[in-house]
Every structure is written in C-alpha cells, then in structure tokens.
Amino acid sequence: MNKPKSQRLDLTSMTGEEIAYLILNGKYTRSALWAFISGNGGADACHAKHPQIAICLHILKQERKKAKHVRVVKTVLKPLSNQRADGMELTEILHPILEGHRQLYLSKLNLALTHEQIIMLLVAVNGAEELEAYGCPLAGEFPTATA
C-alpha cells in the first residue's frame, strides 16, 4: 500500500548525508532512491538538479567498499581462529610470513628484526595509508619519509 503524501520523504529538501543515513539504517531503500533518480530524468539530470543525490550515492559507494574490506578481513582471519582456539600465539600462526619478511629485511636492508618488530614495521608502513584510504583520520601526527 502506498504511503500518503504527508508521510513520503522529500529528498529534494534533505542533504546527501541524511539520505545516506536513512538508507543505511533501513528507513529508505536504494530501489526507492533509484526510482526517484529515474523519475527525475536519469542520473545526469537528477544530479544536476539535486547534487545531494550524487553525494548520497558517493557515501553509499564508500560504505560498500568498507563492507567489502570487512568481509575480506573476516575471510583472512577465519582460518586463524581455529589455531587461536588451540592456544597458538599469533606470531606462531604467522611465522612463515614473518620469517619471509625477516629474511627480506636482513638481505636487502641488513636489519635483524624480531617478529614483533616486523609486525610493528608493517603496521607503521601500511597503516597510515590504509586509514587515509578508508577516510579515517590519524589520531595524531605521524612522521613519514616524505614529510
């Protein structure tokens, strides 16, 4: 049954963030958004008239990317959870990878690092870039070689 006009959402008076929030929290659907876009002459015409729709779609795209990355991390960690349940330490589980990095740093940079130091180095090198790529700010200043 259709909602009365008084209960329908007016996307023209809302911001892109508000529309995305409604969709992400189940108060509005993506199909209804695309029906609105189609009813306003398609994506290009709708974005020209209502730029907040483009902002909403951009936010939804970012949220889809975040959800995909979460699934990837869960997929990687799932086989490790059985080994963790058996009482193995994380460094024992990751030993082949850490040993490969240790040999790489030893041969290329002449650095003899422990497995824990390798973990910290990898987090420091890749962590800042990944946080920025996901749109998360760093908690403080982090010096880099390019700064």
Tab-separated table of C-alpha atoms in Angstrom:
chain	number	residue	atom	x	y	z
A	1	MET	CA	0.000	0.000	0.000
A	2	ASN	CA	1.327	3.458	-0.868
A	3	LYS	CA	2.086	5.910	1.883
A	4	PRO	CA	0.082	9.112	1.968
A	5	LYS	CA	1.946	12.091	0.531
A	6	SER	CA	2.372	13.585	4.015
A	7	GLN	CA	4.469	10.562	5.101
A	8	ARG	CA	6.662	10.322	2.000
A	9	LEU	CA	10.205	11.594	2.251
A	10	ASP	CA	11.120	14.714	0.318
A	11	LEU	CA	14.616	14.036	-0.995
A	12	THR	CA	14.839	17.493	-2.543
A	13	SER	CA	14.979	19.167	0.886
A	14	MET	CA	17.403	16.719	2.524
A	15	THR	CA	21.206	16.606	2.458
A	16	GLY	CA	23.108	13.731	0.880
A	17	GLU	CA	24.318	12.623	4.318
A	18	GLU	CA	20.746	12.471	5.640
A	19	ILE	CA	19.550	10.402	2.682
A	20	ALA	CA	22.501	8.004	3.018
A	21	TYR	CA	21.831	7.693	6.770
A	22	LEU	CA	18.204	6.759	6.083
A	23	ILE	CA	19.218	4.126	3.534
A	24	LEU	CA	21.960	2.648	5.722
A	25	ASN	CA	19.575	2.398	8.666
A	26	GLY	CA	16.705	0.829	6.724
A	27	LYS	CA	14.328	3.821	6.773
A	28	TYR	CA	14.548	4.248	2.984
A	29	THR	CA	15.552	1.830	0.242
A	30	ARG	CA	18.062	2.008	-2.579
A	31	SER	CA	15.373	0.983	-5.032
A	32	ALA	CA	13.242	3.938	-3.928
A	33	LEU	CA	16.264	6.209	-4.412
A	34	TRP	CA	16.798	4.858	-7.928
A	35	ALA	CA	13.076	5.308	-8.640
A	36	PHE	CA	13.467	8.951	-7.599
A	37	ILE	CA	16.523	9.300	-9.856
A	38	SER	CA	14.703	7.682	-12.796
A	39	GLY	CA	11.654	9.865	-12.214
A	40	ASN	CA	13.825	12.961	-12.441
A	41	GLY	CA	15.270	12.236	-15.873
A	42	GLY	CA	18.049	9.786	-15.054
A	43	ALA	CA	21.303	10.087	-13.152
A	44	ASP	CA	22.844	13.033	-15.021
A	45	ALA	CA	19.728	15.188	-14.959
A	46	CYS	CA	18.954	14.305	-11.359
A	47	HIS	CA	22.493	15.093	-10.203
A	48	ALA	CA	22.339	18.441	-11.997
A	49	LYS	CA	19.052	19.358	-10.284
A	50	HIS	CA	19.753	17.688	-6.939
A	51	PRO	CA	23.511	17.499	-6.156
A	52	GLN	CA	22.759	15.927	-2.775
A	53	ILE	CA	21.784	12.727	-4.609
A	54	ALA	CA	25.317	12.460	-6.026
A	55	ILE	CA	26.715	12.977	-2.518
A	56	CYS	CA	24.418	10.256	-1.170
A	57	LEU	CA	25.493	7.813	-3.880
A	58	HIS	CA	29.146	8.581	-3.154
A	59	ILE	CA	28.625	7.863	0.565
A	60	LEU	CA	26.823	4.616	-0.228
A	61	LYS	CA	29.682	3.589	-2.539
A	62	GLN	CA	32.203	4.238	0.250
A	63	GLU	CA	30.117	2.180	2.689
A	64	ARG	CA	30.001	-0.692	0.177
A	65	LYS	CA	33.801	-0.569	-0.093
A	66	LYS	CA	34.135	-0.631	3.703
A	67	ALA	CA	31.780	-3.606	3.929
A	68	LYS	CA	33.812	-5.413	1.254
A	69	HIS	CA	37.045	-4.799	3.178
A	70	VAL	CA	35.414	-6.109	6.366
A	71	ARG	CA	34.419	-9.298	4.554
A	72	VAL	CA	37.975	-9.702	3.254
A	73	VAL	CA	39.449	-9.300	6.749
A	74	LYS	CA	36.960	-11.795	8.186
A	75	THR	CA	37.808	-14.261	5.420
A	76	VAL	CA	41.514	-13.942	6.196
A	77	LEU	CA	41.024	-14.284	9.951
A	78	LYS	CA	38.542	-17.174	9.884
A	79	PRO	CA	41.109	-19.970	9.351
A	80	LEU	CA	43.303	-18.413	12.029
A	81	SER	CA	40.550	-18.527	14.659
A	82	ASN	CA	40.772	-22.346	14.925
A	83	GLN	CA	44.522	-22.138	15.548
A	84	ARG	CA	43.997	-19.387	18.125
A	85	ALA	CA	41.412	-21.597	19.842
A	86	ASP	CA	44.057	-24.340	20.035
A	87	GLY	CA	46.232	-21.958	22.069
A	88	MET	CA	48.706	-20.850	19.415
A	89	GLU	CA	50.150	-17.359	19.636
A	90	LEU	CA	49.572	-15.014	16.724
A	91	THR	CA	53.290	-14.850	15.979
A	92	GLU	CA	53.366	-18.669	15.773
A	93	ILE	CA	50.462	-18.688	13.322
A	94	LEU	CA	52.040	-16.003	11.162
A	95	HIS	CA	55.565	-17.467	11.438
A	96	PRO	CA	56.000	-18.279	7.706
A	97	ILE	CA	55.034	-14.747	6.641
A	98	LEU	CA	57.058	-13.068	9.380
A	99	GLU	CA	60.104	-15.199	8.661
A	100	GLY	CA	59.884	-14.269	4.977
A	101	HIS	CA	59.815	-10.565	5.872
A	102	ARG	CA	62.663	-11.059	8.341
A	103	GLN	CA	64.806	-12.612	5.612
A	104	LEU	CA	63.851	-9.827	3.196
A	105	TYR	CA	64.816	-7.049	5.620
A	106	LEU	CA	68.005	-8.888	6.560
A	107	SER	CA	69.164	-9.403	2.966
A	108	LYS	CA	68.035	-6.085	1.467
A	109	LEU	CA	68.447	-3.631	4.368
A	110	ASN	CA	70.769	-5.549	6.696
A	111	LEU	CA	68.210	-5.222	9.516
A	112	ALA	CA	67.909	-8.072	12.017
A	113	LEU	CA	64.363	-7.664	13.365
A	114	THR	CA	62.254	-9.800	15.686
A	115	HIS	CA	58.833	-10.967	14.550
A	116	GLU	CA	57.154	-8.406	16.815
A	117	GLN	CA	59.283	-5.611	15.326
A	118	ILE	CA	58.342	-6.762	11.826
A	119	ILE	CA	54.648	-6.614	12.738
A	120	MET	CA	55.071	-3.076	14.073
A	121	LEU	CA	57.056	-2.022	10.994
A	122	LEU	CA	54.402	-3.376	8.627
A	123	VAL	CA	51.640	-1.653	10.587
A	124	ALA	CA	53.560	1.640	10.575
A	125	VAL	CA	54.367	1.489	6.861
A	126	ASN	CA	50.947	0.426	5.605
A	127	GLY	CA	48.646	1.608	8.378
A	128	ALA	CA	48.676	5.342	7.748
A	129	GLU	CA	47.998	4.941	4.029
A	130	GLU	CA	45.162	2.469	4.599
A	131	LEU	CA	43.496	4.659	7.216
A	132	GLU	CA	43.558	7.619	4.852
A	133	ALA	CA	42.240	5.457	2.001
A	134	TYR	CA	39.268	4.414	4.156
A	135	GLY	CA	38.592	8.013	5.128
A	136	CYS	CA	39.662	7.616	8.767
A	137	PRO	CA	41.870	10.361	10.203
A	138	LEU	CA	45.068	9.549	12.080
A	139	ALA	CA	44.812	10.050	15.838
A	140	GLY	CA	47.889	12.299	15.873
A	141	GLU	CA	50.881	13.405	13.846
A	142	PHE	CA	52.790	10.579	12.184
A	143	PRO	CA	56.172	11.436	10.662
A	144	THR	CA	56.831	9.976	7.225
A	145	ALA	CA	59.837	9.907	4.944
A	146	THR	CA	58.093	12.267	2.514
A	147	ALA	CA	57.261	14.869	5.165
